[in-house]
Tab-separated table of C-alpha atoms in Angstrom:
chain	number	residue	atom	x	y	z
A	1	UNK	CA	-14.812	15.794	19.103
A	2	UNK	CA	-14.470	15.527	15.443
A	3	UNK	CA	-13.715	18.495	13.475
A	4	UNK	CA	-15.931	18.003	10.996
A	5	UNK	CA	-19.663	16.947	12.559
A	6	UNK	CA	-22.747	15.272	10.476
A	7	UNK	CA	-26.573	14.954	11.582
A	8	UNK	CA	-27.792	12.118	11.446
A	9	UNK	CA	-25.791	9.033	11.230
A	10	UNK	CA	-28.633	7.292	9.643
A	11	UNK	CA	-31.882	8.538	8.228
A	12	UNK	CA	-34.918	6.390	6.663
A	13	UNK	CA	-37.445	8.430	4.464
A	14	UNK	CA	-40.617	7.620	2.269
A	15	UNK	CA	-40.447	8.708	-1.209
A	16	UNK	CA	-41.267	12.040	-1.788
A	17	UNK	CA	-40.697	13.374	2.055
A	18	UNK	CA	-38.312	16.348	2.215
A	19	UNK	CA	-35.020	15.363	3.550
A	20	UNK	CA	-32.356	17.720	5.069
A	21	UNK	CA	-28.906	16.396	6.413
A	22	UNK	CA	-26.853	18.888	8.836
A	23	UNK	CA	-22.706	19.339	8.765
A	24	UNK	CA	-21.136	21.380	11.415
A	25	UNK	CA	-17.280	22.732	11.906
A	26	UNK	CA	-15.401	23.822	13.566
A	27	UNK	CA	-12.214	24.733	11.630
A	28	UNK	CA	-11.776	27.792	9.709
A	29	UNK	CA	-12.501	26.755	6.037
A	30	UNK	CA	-12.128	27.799	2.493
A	31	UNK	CA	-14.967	25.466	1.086
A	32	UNK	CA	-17.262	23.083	2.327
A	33	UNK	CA	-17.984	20.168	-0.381
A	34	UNK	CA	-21.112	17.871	-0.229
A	35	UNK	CA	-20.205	14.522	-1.680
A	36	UNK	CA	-22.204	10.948	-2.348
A	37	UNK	CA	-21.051	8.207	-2.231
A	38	UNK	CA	-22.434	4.980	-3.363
A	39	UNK	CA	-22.425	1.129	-2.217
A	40	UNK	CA	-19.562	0.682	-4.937
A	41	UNK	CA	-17.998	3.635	-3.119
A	42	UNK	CA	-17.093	5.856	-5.607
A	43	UNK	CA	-17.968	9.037	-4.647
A	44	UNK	CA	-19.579	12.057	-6.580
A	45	UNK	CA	-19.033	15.568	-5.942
A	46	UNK	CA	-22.261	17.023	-5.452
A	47	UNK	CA	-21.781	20.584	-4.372
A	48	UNK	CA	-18.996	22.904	-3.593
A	49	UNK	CA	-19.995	25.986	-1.556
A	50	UNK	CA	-18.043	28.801	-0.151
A	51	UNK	CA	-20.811	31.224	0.797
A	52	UNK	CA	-24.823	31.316	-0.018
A	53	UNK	CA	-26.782	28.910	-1.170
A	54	UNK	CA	-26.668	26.172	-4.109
A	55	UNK	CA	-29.257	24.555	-6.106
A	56	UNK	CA	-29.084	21.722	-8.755
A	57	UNK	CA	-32.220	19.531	-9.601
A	58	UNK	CA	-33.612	18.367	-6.446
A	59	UNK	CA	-30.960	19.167	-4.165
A	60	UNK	CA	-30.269	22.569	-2.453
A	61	UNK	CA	-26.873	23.073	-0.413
A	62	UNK	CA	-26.932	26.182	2.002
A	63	UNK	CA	-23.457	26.993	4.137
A	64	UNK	CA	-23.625	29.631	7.376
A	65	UNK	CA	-19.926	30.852	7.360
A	66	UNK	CA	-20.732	32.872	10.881
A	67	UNK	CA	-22.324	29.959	12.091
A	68	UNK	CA	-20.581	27.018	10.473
A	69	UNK	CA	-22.748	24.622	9.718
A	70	UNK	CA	-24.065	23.574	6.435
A	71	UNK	CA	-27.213	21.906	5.257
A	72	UNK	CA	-27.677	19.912	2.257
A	73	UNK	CA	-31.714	19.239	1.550
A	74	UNK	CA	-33.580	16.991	-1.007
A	75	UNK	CA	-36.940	17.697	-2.233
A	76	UNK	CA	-39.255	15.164	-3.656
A	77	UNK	CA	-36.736	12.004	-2.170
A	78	UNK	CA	-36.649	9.158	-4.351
A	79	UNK	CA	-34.945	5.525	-3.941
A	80	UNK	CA	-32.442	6.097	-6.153
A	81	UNK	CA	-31.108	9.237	-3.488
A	82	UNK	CA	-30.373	6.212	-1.334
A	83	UNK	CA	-26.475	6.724	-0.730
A	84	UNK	CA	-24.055	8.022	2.210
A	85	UNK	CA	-23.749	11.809	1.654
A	86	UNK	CA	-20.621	13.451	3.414
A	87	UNK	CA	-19.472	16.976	4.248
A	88	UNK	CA	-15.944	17.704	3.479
A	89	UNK	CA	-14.521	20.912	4.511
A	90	UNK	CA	-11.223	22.424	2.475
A	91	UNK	CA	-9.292	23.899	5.866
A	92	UNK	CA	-8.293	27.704	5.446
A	93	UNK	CA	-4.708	28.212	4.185
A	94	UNK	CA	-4.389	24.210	2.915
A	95	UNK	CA	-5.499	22.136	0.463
A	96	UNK	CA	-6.349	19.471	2.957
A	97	UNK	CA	-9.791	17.968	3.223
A	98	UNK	CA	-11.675	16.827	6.246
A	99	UNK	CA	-14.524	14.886	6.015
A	100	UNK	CA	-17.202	13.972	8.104
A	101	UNK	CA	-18.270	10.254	8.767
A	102	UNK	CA	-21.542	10.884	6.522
A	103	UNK	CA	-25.135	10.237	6.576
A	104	UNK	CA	-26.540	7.348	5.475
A	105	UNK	CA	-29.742	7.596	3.958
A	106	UNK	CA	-32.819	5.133	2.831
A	107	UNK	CA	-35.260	5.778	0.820
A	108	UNK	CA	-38.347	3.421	0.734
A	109	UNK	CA	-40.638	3.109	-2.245
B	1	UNK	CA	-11.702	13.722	-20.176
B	2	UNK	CA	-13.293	10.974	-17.865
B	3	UNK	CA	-12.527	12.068	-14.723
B	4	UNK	CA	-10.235	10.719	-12.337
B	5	UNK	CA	-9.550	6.770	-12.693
B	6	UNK	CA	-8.385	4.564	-10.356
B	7	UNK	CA	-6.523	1.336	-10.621
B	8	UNK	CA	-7.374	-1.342	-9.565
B	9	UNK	CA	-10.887	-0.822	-8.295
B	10	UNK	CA	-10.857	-4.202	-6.517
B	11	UNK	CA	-7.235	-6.065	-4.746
B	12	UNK	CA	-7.216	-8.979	-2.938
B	13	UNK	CA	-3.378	-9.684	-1.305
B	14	UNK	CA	-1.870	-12.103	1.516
B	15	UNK	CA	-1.012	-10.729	4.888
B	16	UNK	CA	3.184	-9.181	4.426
B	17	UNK	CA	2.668	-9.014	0.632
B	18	UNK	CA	3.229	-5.340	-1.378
B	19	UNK	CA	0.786	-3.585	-3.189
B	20	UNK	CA	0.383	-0.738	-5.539
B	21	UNK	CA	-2.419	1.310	-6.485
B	22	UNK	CA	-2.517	3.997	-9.421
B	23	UNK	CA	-4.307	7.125	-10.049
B	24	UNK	CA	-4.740	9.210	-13.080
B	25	UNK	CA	-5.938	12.545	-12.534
B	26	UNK	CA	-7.814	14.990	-14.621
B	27	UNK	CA	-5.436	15.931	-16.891
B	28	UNK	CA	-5.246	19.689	-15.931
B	29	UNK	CA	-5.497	19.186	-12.496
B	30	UNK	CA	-1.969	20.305	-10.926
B	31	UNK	CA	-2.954	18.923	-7.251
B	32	UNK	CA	-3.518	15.335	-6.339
B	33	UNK	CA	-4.449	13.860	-2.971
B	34	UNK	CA	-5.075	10.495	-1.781
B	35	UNK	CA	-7.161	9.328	1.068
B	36	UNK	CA	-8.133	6.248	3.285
B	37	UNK	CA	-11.643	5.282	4.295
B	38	UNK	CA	-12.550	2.561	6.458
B	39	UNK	CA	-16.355	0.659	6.940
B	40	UNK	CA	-18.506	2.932	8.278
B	41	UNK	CA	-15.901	6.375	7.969
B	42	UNK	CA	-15.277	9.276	6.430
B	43	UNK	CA	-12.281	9.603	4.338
B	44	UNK	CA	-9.079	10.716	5.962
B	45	UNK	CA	-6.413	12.323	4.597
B	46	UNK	CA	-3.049	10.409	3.533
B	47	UNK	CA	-0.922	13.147	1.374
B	48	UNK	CA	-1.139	15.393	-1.401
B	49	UNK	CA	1.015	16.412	-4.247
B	50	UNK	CA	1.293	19.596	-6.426
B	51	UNK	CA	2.838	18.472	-9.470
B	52	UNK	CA	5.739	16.031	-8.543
B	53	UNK	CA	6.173	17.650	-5.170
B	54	UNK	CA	4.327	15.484	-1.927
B	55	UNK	CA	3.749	18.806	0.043
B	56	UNK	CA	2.394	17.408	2.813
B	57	UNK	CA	1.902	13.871	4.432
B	58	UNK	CA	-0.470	12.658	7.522
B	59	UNK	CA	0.952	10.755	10.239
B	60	UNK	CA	-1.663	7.907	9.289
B	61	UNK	CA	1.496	7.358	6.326
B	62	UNK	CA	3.807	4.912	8.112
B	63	UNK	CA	7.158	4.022	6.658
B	64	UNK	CA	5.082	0.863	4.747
B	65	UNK	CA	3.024	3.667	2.892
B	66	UNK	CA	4.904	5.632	0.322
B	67	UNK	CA	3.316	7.591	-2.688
B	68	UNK	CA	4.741	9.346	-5.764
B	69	UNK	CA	4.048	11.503	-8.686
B	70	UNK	CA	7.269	11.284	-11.071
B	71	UNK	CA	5.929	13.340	-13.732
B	72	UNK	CA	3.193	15.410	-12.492
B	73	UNK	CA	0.640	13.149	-13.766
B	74	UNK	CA	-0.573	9.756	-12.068
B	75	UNK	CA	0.194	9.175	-8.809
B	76	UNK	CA	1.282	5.666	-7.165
B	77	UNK	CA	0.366	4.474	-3.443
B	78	UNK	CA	2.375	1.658	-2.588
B	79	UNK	CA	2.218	-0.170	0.904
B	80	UNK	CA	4.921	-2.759	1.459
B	81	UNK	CA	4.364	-5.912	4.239
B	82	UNK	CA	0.157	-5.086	4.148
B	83	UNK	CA	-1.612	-5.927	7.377
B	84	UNK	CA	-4.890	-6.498	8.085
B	85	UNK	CA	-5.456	-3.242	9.093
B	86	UNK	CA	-4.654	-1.714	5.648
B	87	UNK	CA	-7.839	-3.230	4.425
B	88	UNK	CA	-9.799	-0.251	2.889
B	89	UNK	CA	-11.067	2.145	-0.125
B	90	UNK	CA	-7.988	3.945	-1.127
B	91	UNK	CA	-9.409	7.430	-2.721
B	92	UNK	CA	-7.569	9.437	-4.777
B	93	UNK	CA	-9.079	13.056	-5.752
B	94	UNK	CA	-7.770	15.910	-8.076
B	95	UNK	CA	-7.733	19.788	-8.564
B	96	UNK	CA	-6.905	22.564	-10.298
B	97	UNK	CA	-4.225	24.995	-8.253
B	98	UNK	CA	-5.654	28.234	-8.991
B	99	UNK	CA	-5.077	31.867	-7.392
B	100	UNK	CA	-8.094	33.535	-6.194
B	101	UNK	CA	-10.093	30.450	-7.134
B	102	UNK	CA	-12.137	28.311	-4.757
B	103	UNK	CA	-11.010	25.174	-6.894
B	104	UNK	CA	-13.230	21.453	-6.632
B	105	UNK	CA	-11.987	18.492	-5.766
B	106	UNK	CA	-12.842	15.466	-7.989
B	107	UNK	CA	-12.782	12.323	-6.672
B	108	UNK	CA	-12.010	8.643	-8.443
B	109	UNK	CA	-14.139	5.623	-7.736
B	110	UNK	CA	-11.473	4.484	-5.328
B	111	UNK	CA	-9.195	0.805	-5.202
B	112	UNK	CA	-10.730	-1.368	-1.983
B	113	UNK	CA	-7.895	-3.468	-0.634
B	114	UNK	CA	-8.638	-6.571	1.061
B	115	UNK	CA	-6.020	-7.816	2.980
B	116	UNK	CA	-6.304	-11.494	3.751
């Protein structure tokens, strides 16, 4: 079982639906990072979180430290959110990242 | 400042030949890390440095794979005799070392190796 556990694998949405991707853990951490990455693969740090709840534009980022497990949601989807988005957890007392596989998501005009 | 930057973004080599990939870091940014991902994966971890010092290094680094930081600044990943299996985006991410300070990682657009 991988450390570091994403849900789905692959998600299809219409423009404008409300999306919500799910990253469990099982590791003690120090920060859980939501990152996208695009076809060219360069990837863009889109949240850091260590406790609470996050909010930039259309995305929200919410982290359960008890429960550990993370969600990352997008309101009003649009094509252009079409990119794999990852969880990456910072494991307590290292600097070493895991990551999870990521979800892959499609958004259709 | 534009981030971290990765060179080359794109190699193409022969089976048994040696490559070398470069990152530059955020300037600031004391800790560097670099990181393999393969089609379809998430990044794993291959090393990271604090300044010039490689503090820690995955298994995943055989004795092709080595990586250095002379100076404290950019970073080399070399990996002597490739193999097909070495084919992949080669990350490199920075941070800022800080006490009492949940730091971010930054990430570079990566270098994808082909190996032929």
């Amino acid at each position: 079982k991988n450390e570091v556990e994403q849900s789905p694998q692959n998600l299809t949405a219409q423009e404008g639906e409300f999306i919500t991707i799910n990253c469990s853990y099982s590791v003690g951490i120090s920060a859980l990072h939501w990152l996208q990455q695009h076809p060219g693969g360069g990837i863009v740090s889109l949240f850091m979180l260590s406790s609470g709840k996050k909010k930039h534009g259309r995305l929200i980022a919410t982290i359960n430290i008890q429960e550990k497990h993370s969600s990352l949601h997008i309101t009003a989807s649009h094509p252009r959110d079409s990119a794999v988005y990852i969880c990456a957890v910072r494991t307590s007392g290292t600097y070493k990242y895991i990551f999870g596989t990521g979800t892959r998501l499609k958004v259709l005009a | 400042d534009t981030g971290v930057s990765q060179n080359p973004r794109h190699k193409i080599t022969k089976r048994g030949q040696n490559v070398t990939f470069r990152c530059d870091p955020i300037s600031e940014h004391n800790r560097l890390y670099w990181y393999r991902q393969t089609l379809g994966q998430g990044p794993e971890f291959l090393t990271y440095f604090q300044n010039e010092a490689q503090l820690e290094k995955s298994r995943l680094l055989s004795d092709r794979f080595s990586a250095e930081r002379p100076k404290g600044s950019f970073s080399t990943l070399e990996i002597q005799r490739t193999e097909q299996g070495d084919s992949a985006m080669y990350l490199c991410a920075s941070s800022l070392s800080a006490v009492l300070s949940n730091t971010e990682a930054f990430f570079g657009q990566g270098t994808r190796l082909t190996v032929v």
